[in-house]
Coordinates of N, CA and C in Angstrom, one line a residue:
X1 N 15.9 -4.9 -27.6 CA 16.6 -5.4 -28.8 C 18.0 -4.6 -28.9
X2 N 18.0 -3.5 -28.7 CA 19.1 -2.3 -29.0 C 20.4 -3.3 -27.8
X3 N 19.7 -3.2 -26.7 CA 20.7 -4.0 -25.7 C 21.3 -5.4 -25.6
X4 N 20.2 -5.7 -26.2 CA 21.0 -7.5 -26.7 C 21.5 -7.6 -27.8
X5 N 21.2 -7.3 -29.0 CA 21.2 -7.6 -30.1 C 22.4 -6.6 -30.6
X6 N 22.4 -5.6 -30.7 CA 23.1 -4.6 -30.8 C 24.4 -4.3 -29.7
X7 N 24.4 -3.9 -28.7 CA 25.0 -3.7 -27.9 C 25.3 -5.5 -27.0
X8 N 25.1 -6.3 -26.9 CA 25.5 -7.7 -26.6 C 25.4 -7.8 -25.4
X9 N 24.6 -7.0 -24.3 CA 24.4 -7.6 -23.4 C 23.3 -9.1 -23.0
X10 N 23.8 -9.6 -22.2 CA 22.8 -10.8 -21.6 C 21.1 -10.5 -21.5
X11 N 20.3 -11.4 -21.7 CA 19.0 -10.7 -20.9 C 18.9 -10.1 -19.7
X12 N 19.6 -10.9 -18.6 CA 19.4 -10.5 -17.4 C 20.1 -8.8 -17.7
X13 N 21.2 -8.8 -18.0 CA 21.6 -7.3 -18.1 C 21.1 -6.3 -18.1
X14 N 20.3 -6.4 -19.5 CA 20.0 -5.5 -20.3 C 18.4 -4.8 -19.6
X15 N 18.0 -5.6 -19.0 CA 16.4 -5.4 -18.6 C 16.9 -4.6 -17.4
X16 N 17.8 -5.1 -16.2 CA 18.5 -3.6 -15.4 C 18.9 -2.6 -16.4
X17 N 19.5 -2.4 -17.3 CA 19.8 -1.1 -18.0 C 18.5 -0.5 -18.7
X18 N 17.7 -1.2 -19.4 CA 17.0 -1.2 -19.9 C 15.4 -0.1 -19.0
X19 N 15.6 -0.3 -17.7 CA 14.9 0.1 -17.1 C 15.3 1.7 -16.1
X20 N 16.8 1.7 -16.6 CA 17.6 2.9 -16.4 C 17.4 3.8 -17.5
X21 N 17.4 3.3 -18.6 CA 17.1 3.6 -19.9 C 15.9 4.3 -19.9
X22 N 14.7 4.0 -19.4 CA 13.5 4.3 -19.6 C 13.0 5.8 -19.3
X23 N 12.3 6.4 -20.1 CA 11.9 8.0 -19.9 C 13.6 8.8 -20.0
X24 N 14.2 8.3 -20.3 CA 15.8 9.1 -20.4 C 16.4 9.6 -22.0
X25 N 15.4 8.7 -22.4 CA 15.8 9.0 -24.2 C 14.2 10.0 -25.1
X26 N 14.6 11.0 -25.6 CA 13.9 11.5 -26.5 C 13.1 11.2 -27.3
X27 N 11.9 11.0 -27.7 CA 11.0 11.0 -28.9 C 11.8 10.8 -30.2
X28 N 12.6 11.5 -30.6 CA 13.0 11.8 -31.7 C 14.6 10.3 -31.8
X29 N 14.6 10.3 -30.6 CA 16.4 9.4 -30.6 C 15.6 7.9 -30.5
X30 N 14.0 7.6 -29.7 CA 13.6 6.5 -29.8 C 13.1 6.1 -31.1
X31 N 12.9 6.8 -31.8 CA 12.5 6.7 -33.5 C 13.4 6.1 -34.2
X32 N 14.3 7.0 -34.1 CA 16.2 5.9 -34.3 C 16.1 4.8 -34.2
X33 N 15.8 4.8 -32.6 CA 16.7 3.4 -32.2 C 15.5 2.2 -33.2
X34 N 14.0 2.3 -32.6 CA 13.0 1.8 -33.3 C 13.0 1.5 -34.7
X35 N 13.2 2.6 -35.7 CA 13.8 2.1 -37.2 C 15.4 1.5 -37.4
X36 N 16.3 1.5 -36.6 CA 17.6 0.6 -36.8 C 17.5 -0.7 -36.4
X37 N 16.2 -1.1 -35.0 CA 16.2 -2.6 -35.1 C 14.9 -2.5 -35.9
X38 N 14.5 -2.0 -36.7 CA 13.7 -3.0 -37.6 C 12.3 -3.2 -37.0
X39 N 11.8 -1.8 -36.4 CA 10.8 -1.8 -35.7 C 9.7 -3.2 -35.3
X40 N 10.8 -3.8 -34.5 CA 9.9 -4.6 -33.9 C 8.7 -4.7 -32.9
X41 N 7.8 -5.6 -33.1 CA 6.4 -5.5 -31.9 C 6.8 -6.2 -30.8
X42 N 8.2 -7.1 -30.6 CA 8.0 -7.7 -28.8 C 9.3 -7.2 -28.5
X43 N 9.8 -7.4 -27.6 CA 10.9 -7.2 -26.5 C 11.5 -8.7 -26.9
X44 N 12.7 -8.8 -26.9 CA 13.9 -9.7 -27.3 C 13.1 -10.9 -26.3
X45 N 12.5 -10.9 -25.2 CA 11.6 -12.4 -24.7 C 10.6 -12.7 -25.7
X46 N 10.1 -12.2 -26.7 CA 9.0 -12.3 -27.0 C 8.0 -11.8 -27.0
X47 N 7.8 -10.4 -25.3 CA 6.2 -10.4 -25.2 C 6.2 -8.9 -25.9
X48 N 4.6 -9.2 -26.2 CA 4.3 -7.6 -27.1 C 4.4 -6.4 -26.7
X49 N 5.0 -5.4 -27.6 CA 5.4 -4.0 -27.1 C 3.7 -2.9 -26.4
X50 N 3.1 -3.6 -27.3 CA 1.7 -2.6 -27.4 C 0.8 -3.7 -27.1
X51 N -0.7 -2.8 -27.1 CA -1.6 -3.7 -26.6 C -2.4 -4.2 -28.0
X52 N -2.1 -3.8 -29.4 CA -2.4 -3.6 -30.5 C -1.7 -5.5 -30.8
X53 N -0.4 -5.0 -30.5 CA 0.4 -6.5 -31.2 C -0.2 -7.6 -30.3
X54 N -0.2 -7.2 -29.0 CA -1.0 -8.5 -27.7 C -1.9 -9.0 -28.5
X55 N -3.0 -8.3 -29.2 CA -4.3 -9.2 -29.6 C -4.1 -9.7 -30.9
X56 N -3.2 -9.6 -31.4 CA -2.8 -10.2 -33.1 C -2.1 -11.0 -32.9
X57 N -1.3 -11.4 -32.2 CA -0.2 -12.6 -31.5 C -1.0 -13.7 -30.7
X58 N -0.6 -15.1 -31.1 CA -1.0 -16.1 -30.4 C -0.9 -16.2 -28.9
X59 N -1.9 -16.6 -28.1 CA -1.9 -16.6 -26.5 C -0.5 -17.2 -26.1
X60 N -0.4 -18.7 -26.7 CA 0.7 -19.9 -26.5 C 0.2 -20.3 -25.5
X61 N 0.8 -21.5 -25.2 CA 0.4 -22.8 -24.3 C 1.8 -22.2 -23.2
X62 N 1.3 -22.6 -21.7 CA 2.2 -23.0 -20.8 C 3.0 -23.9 -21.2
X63 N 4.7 -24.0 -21.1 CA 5.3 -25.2 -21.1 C 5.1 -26.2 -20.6
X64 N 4.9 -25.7 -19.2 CA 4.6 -26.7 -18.7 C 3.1 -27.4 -18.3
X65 N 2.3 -27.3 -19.2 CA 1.3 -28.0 -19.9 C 1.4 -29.0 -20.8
X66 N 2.6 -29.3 -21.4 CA 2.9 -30.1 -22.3 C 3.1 -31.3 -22.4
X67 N 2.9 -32.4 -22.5 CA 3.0 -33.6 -22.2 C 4.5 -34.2 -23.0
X68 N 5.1 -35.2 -22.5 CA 6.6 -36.0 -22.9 C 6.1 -35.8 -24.7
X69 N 7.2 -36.1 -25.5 CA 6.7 -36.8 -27.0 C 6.4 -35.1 -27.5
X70 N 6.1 -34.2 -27.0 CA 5.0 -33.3 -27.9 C 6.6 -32.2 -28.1
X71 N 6.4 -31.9 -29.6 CA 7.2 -31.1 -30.3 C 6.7 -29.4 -30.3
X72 N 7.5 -28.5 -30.1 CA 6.8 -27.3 -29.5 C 8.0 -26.1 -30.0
X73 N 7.6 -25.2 -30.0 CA 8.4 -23.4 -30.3 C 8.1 -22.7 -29.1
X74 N 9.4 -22.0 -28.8 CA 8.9 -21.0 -27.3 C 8.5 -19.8 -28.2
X75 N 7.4 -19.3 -27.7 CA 6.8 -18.2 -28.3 C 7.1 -16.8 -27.5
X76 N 7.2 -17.0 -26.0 CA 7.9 -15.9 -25.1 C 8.2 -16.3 -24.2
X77 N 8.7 -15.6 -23.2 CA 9.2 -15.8 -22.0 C 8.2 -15.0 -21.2
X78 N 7.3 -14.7 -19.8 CA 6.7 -13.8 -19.7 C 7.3 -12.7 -18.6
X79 N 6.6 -11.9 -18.3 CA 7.1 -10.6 -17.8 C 6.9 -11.1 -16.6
X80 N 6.2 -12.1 -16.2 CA 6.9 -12.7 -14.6 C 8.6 -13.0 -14.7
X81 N 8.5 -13.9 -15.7 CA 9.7 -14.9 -15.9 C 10.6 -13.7 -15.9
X82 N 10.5 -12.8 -16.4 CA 11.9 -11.7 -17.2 C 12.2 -11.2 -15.5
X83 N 11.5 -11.1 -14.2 CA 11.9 -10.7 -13.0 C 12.9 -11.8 -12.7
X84 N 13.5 -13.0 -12.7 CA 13.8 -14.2 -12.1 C 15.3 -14.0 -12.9
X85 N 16.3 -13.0 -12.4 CA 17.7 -12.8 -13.7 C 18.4 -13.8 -13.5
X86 N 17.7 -15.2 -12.2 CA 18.7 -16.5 -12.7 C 17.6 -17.4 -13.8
X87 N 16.7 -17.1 -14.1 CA 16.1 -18.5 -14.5 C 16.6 -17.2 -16.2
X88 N 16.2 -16.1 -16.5 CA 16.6 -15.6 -17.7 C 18.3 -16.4 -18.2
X89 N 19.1 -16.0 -17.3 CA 20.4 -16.7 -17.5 C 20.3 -17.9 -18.3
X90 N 20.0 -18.4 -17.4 CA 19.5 -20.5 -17.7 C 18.7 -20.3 -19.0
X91 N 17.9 -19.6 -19.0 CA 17.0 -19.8 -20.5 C 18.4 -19.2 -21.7
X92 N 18.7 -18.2 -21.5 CA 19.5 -17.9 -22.3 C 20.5 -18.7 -22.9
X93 N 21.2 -19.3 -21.8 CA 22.7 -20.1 -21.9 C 22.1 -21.3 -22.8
X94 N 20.8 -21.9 -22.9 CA 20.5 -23.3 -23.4 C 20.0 -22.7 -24.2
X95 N 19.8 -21.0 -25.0 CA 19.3 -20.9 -26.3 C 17.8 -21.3 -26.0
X96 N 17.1 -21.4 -25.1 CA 15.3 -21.5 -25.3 C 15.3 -19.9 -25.6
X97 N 15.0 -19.3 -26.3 CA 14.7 -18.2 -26.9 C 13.7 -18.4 -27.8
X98 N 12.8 -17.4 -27.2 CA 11.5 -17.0 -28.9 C 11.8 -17.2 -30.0
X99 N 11.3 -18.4 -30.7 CA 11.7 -19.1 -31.7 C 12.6 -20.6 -31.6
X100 N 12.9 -20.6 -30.7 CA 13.5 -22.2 -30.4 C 12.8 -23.3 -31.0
X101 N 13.1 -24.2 -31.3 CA 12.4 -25.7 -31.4 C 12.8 -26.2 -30.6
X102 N 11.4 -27.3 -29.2 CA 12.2 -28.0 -28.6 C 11.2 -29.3 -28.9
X103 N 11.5 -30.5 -27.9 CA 10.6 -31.6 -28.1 C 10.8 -31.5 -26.0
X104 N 9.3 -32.0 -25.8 CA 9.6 -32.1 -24.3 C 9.9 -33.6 -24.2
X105 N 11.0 -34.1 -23.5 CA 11.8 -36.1 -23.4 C 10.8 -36.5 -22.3
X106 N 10.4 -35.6 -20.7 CA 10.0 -36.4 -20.1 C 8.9 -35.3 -18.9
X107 N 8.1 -35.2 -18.3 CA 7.4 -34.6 -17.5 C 7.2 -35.3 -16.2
X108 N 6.8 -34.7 -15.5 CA 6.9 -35.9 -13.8 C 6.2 -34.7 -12.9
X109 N 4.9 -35.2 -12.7 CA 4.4 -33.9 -11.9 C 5.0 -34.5 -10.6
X110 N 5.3 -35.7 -10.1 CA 6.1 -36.2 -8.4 C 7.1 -35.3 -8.6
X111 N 7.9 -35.2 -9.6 CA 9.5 -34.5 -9.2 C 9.4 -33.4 -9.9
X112 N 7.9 -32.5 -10.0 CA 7.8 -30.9 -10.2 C 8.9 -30.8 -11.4
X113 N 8.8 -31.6 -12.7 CA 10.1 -30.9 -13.5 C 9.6 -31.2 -14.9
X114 N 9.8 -30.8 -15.8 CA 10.1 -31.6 -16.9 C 11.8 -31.5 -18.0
X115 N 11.6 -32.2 -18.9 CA 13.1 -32.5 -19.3 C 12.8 -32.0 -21.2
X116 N 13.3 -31.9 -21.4 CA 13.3 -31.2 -22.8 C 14.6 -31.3 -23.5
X117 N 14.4 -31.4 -25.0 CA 15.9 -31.1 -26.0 C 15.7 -29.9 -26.4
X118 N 16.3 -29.1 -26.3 CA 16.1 -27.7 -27.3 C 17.6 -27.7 -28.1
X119 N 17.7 -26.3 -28.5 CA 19.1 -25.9 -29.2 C 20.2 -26.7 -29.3
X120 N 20.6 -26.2 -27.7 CA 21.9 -26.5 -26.8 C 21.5 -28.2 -25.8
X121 N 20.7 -28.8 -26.7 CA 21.1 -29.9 -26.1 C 19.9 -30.1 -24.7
X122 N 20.2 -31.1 -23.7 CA 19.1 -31.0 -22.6 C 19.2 -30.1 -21.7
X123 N 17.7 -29.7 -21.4 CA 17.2 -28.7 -19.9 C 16.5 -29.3 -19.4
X124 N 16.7 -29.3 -17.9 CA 15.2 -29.3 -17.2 C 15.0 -28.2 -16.4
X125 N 13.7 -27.9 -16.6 CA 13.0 -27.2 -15.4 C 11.8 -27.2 -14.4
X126 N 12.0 -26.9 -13.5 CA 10.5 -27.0 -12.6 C 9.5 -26.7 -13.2
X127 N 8.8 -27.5 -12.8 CA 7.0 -26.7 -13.3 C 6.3 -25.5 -13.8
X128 N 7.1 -24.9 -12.0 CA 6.9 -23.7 -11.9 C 7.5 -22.6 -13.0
X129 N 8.5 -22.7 -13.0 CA 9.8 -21.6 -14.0 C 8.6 -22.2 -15.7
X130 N 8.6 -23.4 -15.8 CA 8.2 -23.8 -17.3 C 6.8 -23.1 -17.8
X131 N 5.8 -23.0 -16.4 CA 4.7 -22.1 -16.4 C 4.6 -20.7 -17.0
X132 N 5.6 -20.2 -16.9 CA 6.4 -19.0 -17.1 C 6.5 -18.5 -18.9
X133 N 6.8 -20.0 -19.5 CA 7.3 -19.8 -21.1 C 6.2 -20.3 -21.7
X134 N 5.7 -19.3 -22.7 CA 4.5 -19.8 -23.7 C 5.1 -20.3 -24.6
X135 N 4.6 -21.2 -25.1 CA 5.0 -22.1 -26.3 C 4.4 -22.0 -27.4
X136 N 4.3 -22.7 -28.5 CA 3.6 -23.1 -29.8 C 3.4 -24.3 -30.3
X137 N 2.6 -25.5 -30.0 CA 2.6 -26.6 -30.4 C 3.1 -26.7 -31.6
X138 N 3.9 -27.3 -32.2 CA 4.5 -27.6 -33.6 C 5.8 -26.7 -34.2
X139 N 5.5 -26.9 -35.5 CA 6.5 -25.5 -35.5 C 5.5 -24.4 -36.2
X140 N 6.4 -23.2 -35.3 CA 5.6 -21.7 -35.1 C 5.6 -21.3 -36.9
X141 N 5.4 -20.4 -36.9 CA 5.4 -19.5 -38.7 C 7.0 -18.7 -37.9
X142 N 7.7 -18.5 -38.9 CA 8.8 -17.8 -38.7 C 8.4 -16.2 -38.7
X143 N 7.8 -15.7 -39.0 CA 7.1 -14.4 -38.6 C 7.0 -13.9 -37.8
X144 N 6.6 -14.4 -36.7 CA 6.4 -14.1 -35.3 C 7.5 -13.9 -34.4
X145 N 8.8 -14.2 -34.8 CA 9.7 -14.1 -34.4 C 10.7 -12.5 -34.9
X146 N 10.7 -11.8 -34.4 CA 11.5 -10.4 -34.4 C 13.2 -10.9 -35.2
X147 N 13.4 -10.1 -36.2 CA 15.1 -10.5 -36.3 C 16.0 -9.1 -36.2
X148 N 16.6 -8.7 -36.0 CA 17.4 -7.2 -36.1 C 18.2 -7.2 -37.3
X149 N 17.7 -6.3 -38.3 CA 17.8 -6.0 -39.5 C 19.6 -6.3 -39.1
X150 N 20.7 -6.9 -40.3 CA 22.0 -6.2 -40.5 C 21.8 -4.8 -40.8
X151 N 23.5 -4.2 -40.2 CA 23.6 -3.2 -41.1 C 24.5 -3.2 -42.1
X152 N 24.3 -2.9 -43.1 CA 25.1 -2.4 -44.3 C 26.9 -2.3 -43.9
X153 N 28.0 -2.7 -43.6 CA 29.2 -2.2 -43.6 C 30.4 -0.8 -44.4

């Protein structure tokens, strides 16, 4: 969160820094960082920090399990997906982020894709990459979704 939200890097970015980052910062400086975003339980994809929040958080459906017509919330992106820093890009730029509303327009298992309206208008993706993103049949509870407190000016 610190790296996207705060400091404005891309996903793909931030998860190389983020992993530079790792074991380099103090006990006492991750407490910080932890209470300025508003101690959140997932990582800016969505998936859970601990194994505590994993079992209290909904599984979600594959995307690409979803049939045309069906109205849906991306619930995360998974920690496969977060290796692939072009499909992160592509998820980013169309705004499917944890908490999106999309509706899926068309599925086609012959041409491995389906088609969707989210945010920013139409995506498609392969099967495969859609496998990747857990969803929420309907609309999700806004809860579940992480926000990074303002600060005060």
């Amino acid at each position: 969160w610190l790296l996207t939200s705060v400091v404005g890097l891309s996903w793909a970015e931030s998860d190389v820094e983020a992993m530079r980052l790792q074991g380099a910062l103090s006990p006492r400086v991750e407490a910080k960082i932890d209470e300025l975003l508003g101690h959140p339980d997932t990582c800016p994809h969505g998936n859970p920090i601990d194994l505590e929040t994993a079992r209290r958080r909904p599984a979600g459906t594959p995307l690409s399990k979803l049939e045309s017509g069906t109205r849906a919330t991306v619930l995360r992106i998974t920690e496969e997906a977060e290796e692939d820093a072009g499909l992160l890009s592509y998820l980013e730029a169309r705004a499917l982020t944890p908490g999106a509303p999309i509706t899926i327009l068309a599925r086609s298992e012959s041409l491995d894709s389906l088609t969707l309206e989210g945010p920013r208008g139409r995506a498609t993706l392969g099967l495969r990459p859609a496998a990747l993103i857990r969803v929420l049949e309907g609309d999700a509870d806004r809860a579940l979704f992480h926000v990074v407190p303002r600060r005060p000016d």
